[in-house]
XYZ file of C-alpha atoms in Angstrom:
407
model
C 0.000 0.000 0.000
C 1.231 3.374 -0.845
C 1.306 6.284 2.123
C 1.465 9.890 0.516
C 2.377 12.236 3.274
C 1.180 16.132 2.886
C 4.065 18.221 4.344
C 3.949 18.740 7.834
C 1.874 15.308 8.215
C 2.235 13.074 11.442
C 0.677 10.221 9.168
C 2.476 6.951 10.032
C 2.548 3.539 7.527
C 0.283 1.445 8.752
C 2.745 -1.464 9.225
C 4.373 0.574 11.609
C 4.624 -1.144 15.310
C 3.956 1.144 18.678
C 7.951 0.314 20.350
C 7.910 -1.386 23.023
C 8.363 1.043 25.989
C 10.794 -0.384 28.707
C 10.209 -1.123 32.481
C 10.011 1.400 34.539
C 10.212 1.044 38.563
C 9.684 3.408 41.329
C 10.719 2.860 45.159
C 9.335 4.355 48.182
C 11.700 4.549 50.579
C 10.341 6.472 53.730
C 13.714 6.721 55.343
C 13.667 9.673 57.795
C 16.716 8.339 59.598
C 18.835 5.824 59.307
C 19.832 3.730 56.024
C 18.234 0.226 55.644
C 14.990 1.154 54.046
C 17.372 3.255 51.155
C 20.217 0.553 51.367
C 17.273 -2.334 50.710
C 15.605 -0.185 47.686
C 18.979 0.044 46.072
C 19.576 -3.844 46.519
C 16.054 -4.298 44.818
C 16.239 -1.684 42.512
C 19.918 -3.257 41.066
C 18.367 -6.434 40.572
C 15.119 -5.592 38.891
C 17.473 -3.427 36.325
C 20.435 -6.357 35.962
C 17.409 -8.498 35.153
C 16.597 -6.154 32.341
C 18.794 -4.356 30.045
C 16.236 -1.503 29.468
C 14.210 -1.106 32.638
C 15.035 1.880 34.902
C 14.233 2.980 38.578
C 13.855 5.649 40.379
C 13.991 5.483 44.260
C 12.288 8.426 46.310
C 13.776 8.745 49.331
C 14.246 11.052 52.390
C 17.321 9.873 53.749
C 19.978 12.480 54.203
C 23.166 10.315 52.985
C 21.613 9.247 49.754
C 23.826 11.140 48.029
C 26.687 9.278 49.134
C 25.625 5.842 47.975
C 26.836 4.889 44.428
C 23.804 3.848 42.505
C 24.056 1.578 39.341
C 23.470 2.371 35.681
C 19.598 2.917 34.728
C 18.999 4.090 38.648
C 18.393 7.253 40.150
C 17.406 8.440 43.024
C 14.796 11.605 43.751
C 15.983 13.057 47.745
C 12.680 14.361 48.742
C 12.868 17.020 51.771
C 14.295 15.711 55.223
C 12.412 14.874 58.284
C 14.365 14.298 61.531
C 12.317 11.844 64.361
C 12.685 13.589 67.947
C 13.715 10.554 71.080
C 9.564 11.087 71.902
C 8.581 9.520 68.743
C 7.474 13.024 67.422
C 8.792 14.379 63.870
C 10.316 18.102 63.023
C 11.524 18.784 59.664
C 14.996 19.351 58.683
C 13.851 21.712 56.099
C 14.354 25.987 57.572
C 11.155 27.754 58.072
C 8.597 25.106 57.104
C 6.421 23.007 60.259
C 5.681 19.698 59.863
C 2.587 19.476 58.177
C 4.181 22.063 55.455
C 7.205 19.414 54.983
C 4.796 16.292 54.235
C 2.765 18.271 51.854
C 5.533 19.688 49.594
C 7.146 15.970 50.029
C 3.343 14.480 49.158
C 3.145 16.871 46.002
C 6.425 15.947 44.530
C 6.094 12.291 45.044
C 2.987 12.667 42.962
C 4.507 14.525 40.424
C 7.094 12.202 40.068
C 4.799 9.357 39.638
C 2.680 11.504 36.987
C 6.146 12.552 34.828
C 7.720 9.204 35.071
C 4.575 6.472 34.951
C 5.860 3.610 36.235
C 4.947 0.226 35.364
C 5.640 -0.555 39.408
C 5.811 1.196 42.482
C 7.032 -0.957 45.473
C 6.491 0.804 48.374
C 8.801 -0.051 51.406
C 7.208 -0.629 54.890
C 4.742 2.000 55.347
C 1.294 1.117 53.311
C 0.649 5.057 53.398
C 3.779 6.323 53.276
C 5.308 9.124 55.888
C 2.350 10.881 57.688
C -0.100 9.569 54.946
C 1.939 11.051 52.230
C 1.574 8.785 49.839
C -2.218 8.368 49.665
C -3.019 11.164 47.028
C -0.834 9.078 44.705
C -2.226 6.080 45.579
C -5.624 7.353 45.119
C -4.474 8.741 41.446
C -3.146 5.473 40.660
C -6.353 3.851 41.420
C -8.040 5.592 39.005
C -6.337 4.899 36.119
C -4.766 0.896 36.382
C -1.230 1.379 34.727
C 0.768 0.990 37.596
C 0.704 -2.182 39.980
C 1.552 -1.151 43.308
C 3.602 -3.836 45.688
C 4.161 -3.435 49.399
C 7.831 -4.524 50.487
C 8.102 -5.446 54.427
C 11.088 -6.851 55.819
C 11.088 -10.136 57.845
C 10.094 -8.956 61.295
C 8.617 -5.299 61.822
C 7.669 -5.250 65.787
C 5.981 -6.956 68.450
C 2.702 -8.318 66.580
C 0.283 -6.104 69.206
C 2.164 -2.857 68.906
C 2.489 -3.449 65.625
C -1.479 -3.684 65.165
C -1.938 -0.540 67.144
C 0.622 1.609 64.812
C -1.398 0.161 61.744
C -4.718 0.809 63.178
C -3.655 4.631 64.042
C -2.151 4.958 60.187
C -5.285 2.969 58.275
C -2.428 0.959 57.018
C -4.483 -2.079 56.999
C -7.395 -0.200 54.666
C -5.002 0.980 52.430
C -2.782 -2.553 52.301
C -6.380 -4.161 51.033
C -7.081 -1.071 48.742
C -4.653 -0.174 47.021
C -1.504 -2.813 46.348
C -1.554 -5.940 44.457
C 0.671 -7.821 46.124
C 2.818 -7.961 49.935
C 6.459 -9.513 49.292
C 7.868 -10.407 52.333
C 12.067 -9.928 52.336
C 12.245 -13.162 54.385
C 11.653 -16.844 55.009
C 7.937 -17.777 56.243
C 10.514 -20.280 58.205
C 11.321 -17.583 60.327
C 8.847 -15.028 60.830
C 5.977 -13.476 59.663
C 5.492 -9.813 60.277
C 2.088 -9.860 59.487
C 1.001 -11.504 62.660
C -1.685 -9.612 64.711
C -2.942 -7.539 61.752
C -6.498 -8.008 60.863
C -5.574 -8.513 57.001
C -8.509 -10.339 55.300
C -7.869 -13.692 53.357
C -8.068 -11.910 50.157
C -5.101 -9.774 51.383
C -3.021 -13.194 52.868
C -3.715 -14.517 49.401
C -1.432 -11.931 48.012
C 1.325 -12.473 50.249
C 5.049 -13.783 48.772
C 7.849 -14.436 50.712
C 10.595 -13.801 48.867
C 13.532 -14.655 51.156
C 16.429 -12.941 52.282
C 17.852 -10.278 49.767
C 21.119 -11.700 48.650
C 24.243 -9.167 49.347
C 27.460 -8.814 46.957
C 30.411 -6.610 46.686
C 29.593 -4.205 44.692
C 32.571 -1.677 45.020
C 36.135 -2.801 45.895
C 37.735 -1.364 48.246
C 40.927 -1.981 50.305
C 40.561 -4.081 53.736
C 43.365 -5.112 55.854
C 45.650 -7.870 55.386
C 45.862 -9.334 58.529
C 42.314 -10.666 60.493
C 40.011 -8.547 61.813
C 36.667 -8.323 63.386
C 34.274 -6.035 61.699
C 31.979 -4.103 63.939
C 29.651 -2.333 62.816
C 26.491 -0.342 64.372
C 24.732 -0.265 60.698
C 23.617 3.591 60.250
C 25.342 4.512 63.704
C 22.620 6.912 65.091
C 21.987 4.060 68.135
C 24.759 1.939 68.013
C 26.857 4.361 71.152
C 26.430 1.110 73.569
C 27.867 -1.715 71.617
C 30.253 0.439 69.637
C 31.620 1.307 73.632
C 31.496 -2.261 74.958
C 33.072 -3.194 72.172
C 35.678 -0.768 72.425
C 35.911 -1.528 76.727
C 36.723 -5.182 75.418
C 40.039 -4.463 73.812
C 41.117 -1.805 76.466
C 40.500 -4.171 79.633
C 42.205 -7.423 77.439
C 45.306 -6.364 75.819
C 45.357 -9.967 74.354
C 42.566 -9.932 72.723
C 42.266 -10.900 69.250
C 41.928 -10.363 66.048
C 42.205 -6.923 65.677
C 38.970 -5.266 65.089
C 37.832 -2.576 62.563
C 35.234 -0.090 63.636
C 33.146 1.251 60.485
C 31.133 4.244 62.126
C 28.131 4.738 60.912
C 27.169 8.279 58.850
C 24.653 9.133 62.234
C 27.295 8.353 64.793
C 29.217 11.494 64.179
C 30.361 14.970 66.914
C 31.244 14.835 70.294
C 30.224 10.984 70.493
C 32.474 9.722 67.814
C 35.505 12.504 69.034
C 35.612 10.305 72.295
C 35.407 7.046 70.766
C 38.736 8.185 68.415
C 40.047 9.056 71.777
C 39.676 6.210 73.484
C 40.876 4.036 69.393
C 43.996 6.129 69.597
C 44.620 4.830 72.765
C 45.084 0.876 71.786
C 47.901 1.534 69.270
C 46.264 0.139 66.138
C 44.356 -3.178 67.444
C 41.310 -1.558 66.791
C 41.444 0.954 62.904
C 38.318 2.992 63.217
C 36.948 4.190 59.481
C 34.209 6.293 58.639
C 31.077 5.723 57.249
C 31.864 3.687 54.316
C 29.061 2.793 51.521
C 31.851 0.107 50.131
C 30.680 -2.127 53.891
C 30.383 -4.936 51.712
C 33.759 -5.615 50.936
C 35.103 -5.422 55.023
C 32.247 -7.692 55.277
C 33.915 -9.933 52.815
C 37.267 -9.668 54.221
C 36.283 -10.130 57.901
C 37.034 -13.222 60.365
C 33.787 -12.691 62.373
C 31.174 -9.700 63.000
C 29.930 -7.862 66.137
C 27.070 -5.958 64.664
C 23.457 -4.635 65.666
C 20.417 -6.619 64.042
C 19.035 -4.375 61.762
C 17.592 -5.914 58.537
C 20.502 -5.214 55.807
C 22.944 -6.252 58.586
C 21.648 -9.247 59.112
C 21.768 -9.807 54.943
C 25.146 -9.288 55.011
C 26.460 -11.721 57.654
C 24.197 -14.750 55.896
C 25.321 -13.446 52.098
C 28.923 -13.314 53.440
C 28.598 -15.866 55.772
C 29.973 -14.607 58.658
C 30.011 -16.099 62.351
C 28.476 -13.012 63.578
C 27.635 -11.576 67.124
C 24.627 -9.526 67.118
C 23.630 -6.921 69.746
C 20.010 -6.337 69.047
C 18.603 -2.673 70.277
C 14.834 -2.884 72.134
C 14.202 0.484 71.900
C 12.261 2.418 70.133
C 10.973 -1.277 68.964
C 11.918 -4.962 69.373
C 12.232 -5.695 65.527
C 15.891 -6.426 65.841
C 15.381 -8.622 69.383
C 12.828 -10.542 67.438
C 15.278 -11.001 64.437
C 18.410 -12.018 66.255
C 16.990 -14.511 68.935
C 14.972 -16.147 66.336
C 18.554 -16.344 63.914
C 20.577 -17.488 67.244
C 17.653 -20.289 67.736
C 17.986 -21.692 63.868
C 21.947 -21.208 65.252
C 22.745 -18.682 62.322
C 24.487 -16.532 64.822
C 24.816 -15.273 68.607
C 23.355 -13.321 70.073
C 24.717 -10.967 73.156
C 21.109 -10.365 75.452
C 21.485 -6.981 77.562
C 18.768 -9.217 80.161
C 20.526 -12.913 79.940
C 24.326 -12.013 78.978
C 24.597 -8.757 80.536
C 26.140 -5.392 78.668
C 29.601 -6.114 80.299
C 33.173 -6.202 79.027
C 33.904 -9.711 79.864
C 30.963 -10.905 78.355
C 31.694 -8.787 74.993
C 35.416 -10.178 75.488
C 33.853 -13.866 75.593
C 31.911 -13.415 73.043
C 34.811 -11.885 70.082
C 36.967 -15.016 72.023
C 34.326 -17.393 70.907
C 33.717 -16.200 67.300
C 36.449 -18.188 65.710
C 35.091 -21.189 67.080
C 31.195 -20.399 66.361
C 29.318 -22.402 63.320
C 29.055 -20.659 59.895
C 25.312 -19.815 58.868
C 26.000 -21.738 56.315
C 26.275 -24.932 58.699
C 22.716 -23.980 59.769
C 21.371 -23.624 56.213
C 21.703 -20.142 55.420
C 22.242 -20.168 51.552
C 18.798 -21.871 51.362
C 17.171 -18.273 52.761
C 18.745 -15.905 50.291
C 16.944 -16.445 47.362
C 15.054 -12.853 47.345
C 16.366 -10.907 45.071
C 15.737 -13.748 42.412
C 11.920 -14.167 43.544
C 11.360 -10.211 43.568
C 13.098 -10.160 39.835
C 10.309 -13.337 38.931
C 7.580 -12.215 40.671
C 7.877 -8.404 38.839
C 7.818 -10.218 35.358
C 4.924 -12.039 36.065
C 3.132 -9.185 37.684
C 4.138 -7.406 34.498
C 3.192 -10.349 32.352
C -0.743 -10.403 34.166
C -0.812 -6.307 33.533
């Protein structure tokens, strides 16, 4: 058939195919301190893109170190304005001259825009169902109305104690929105070892759409130079609460000047001023046993390199020492919640790691000197049947394409 085009005309041949636009993901990462809900999106986010050569994400987040995180070809990340949580539970914003309520609307409006200018194919939305102070629900609502975009909510393995866990969902109408608005729940985690959802009155319709996906697999993805001789890694994740173990830790090597191996201390990028001054103090003081290092985004190769791990029990963490596997001693904080408790006594009971108990062991220096004694002696989590849990990042890439493939 012959086309004749008029000049100016739009006309295409008839023959001519629509391309085939490429996969686009979005991540909600509600980070207002701390790194593990930015450090998991980015661990996603690389694997959804490796998986395909032309899909892209974006990850919105509010975490103030983003921008010293490398990120992969094909993702990018959007910093929307910073929120800082007060030791009551209570939020201010980081932002001058604008309240609270101000902050969550101008971060509200752009994560809409976003959503409208980039259309993704999938938005996973990480931990809260509503996002920070509700901020997501305009979008959600938009989305609703016009069925491009299947919505997934991401929880990781354990989130806190199943009836305060209920009450926060309750307060947030996370629950109504969870049955509303997403298609699916992926669960980072092993049913084997916990279910987060316990204690929330999710219908069956909503259970029906739960996946666990297992643990998220963790690999180096940026060399970087670690010392030749042994060493302990310790590390208090993001840093903000990790001033107790990183001292005990510290109180170890100064009361037993035999202890070994030599440790390195990665501070996190919240454990920072007067705090961290003293602890280089007191690092200066033990003539090189223990190397002290900033925060470092390259963690996964001293994890690599390391003879054991004294660590908190935060989710990405706790990744790391089972993709590594690494005899690991975890200090789990209780407080503000008892998601990393939960985590670490229910690894220590599959006898994936230890676990040092501030109620059973006691927060002393001859325990923590015990327990960095007893490390090179402790199982692998491999002898317990770690590598069998880290399949995650392989479900999440599967269960995309078929939610892509249903769409």
């Amino acid at each position: 058939m012959n086309v004749h085009h008029q000049a100016g005309s739009t006309a295409q041949p008839e023959s001519a195919a629509e391309p085939e636009r490429s996969l686009r993901v979005m991540l909600y990462s509600h980070d207002t301190f701390g790194l593990g809900h930015l450090r998991r999106s980015r661990a996603l986010a690389s694997a959804l893109t490796a998986a395909d050569p032309k899909a892209s994400a974006i990850i919105l987040t509010g975490s103030p170190v983003a921008g010293r995180f490398t990120f992969p070809e094909r993702v990018d990340h959007m910093r929307l304005p910073g929120v800082t949580k007060l030791p009551d539970g209570t939020y201010v914003s980081q932002t001058l001259g604008l309240d609270i309520d101000d902050t969550t609307n101008l971060r509200s409006g752009l994560i809409q825009t976003a959503v409208e200018q980039y259309e993704p194919d999938l938005l996973i939305v990480d931990k809260e169902p509503t996002g920070f102070r509700g901020e997501l629900l305009p979008t959600l609502e938009w989305l609703e109305g016009r069925d491009q975009t299947r919505c997934v909510l991401g929880l990781r393995d354990v989130l806190d104690a199943p009836s305060v866990l209920a009450a926060e969902w309750d307060r947030k109408g996370a629950v109504a929105a969870t049955e509303r608005f997403y298609d699916q729940i992926w669960v980072y985690g092993p049913r084997s070892v916990y279910d987060p959802t316990e204690g929330l009155q999710l219908s069956e319709a909503t259970r029906a759409r739960i996946y666990w996906t297992g643990y998220l697999r963790r690999e180096v993805i940026d060399a970087a130079d670690t010392p030749d001789t042994p060493y302990v890694l310790i590390t208090p994740g993001g840093g903000g609460d990790g001033q107790a173990m990183v001292s005990l830790v510290l109180e170890a090597y100064e009361k037993d000047p035999t202890l070994k191996p030599d440790a390195v201390l990665v501070y996190g990028p919240f454990l920072s001023g007067e705090v961290r001054e003293a602890f280089e103090a007191r690092v200066a003081k033990l003539n090189g046993r223990v190397t002290a290092v900033g925060f470092d985004a390259k963690i996964e190769a001293l994890f690599a390199g390391a003879e054991g791990v004294v660590c908190m029990g935060g989710y990405n963490t706790f990744c790391e020492v089972l993709s590594f596997d690494k005899r690991a001693v975890i200090v789990p904080r209780t407080i503000p919640r008892l998601e990393q408790w939960i985590r670490a006594s229910r690894a220590e009971e599959l006898g994936l790691v230890r676990m040092l108990d501030e109620e059973r062991d006691g927060m002393t220096p001859e325990t923590m000197i015990a327990f960095i004694r007893g490390l090179p002696s402790q199982r692998k989590p491999s002898h317990a049947g770690a590598n069998g849990l880290l399949d995650g990042l392989d479900v999440v890439v599967a269960r995309a394409a078929q939610l892509m493939a249903d769409k």
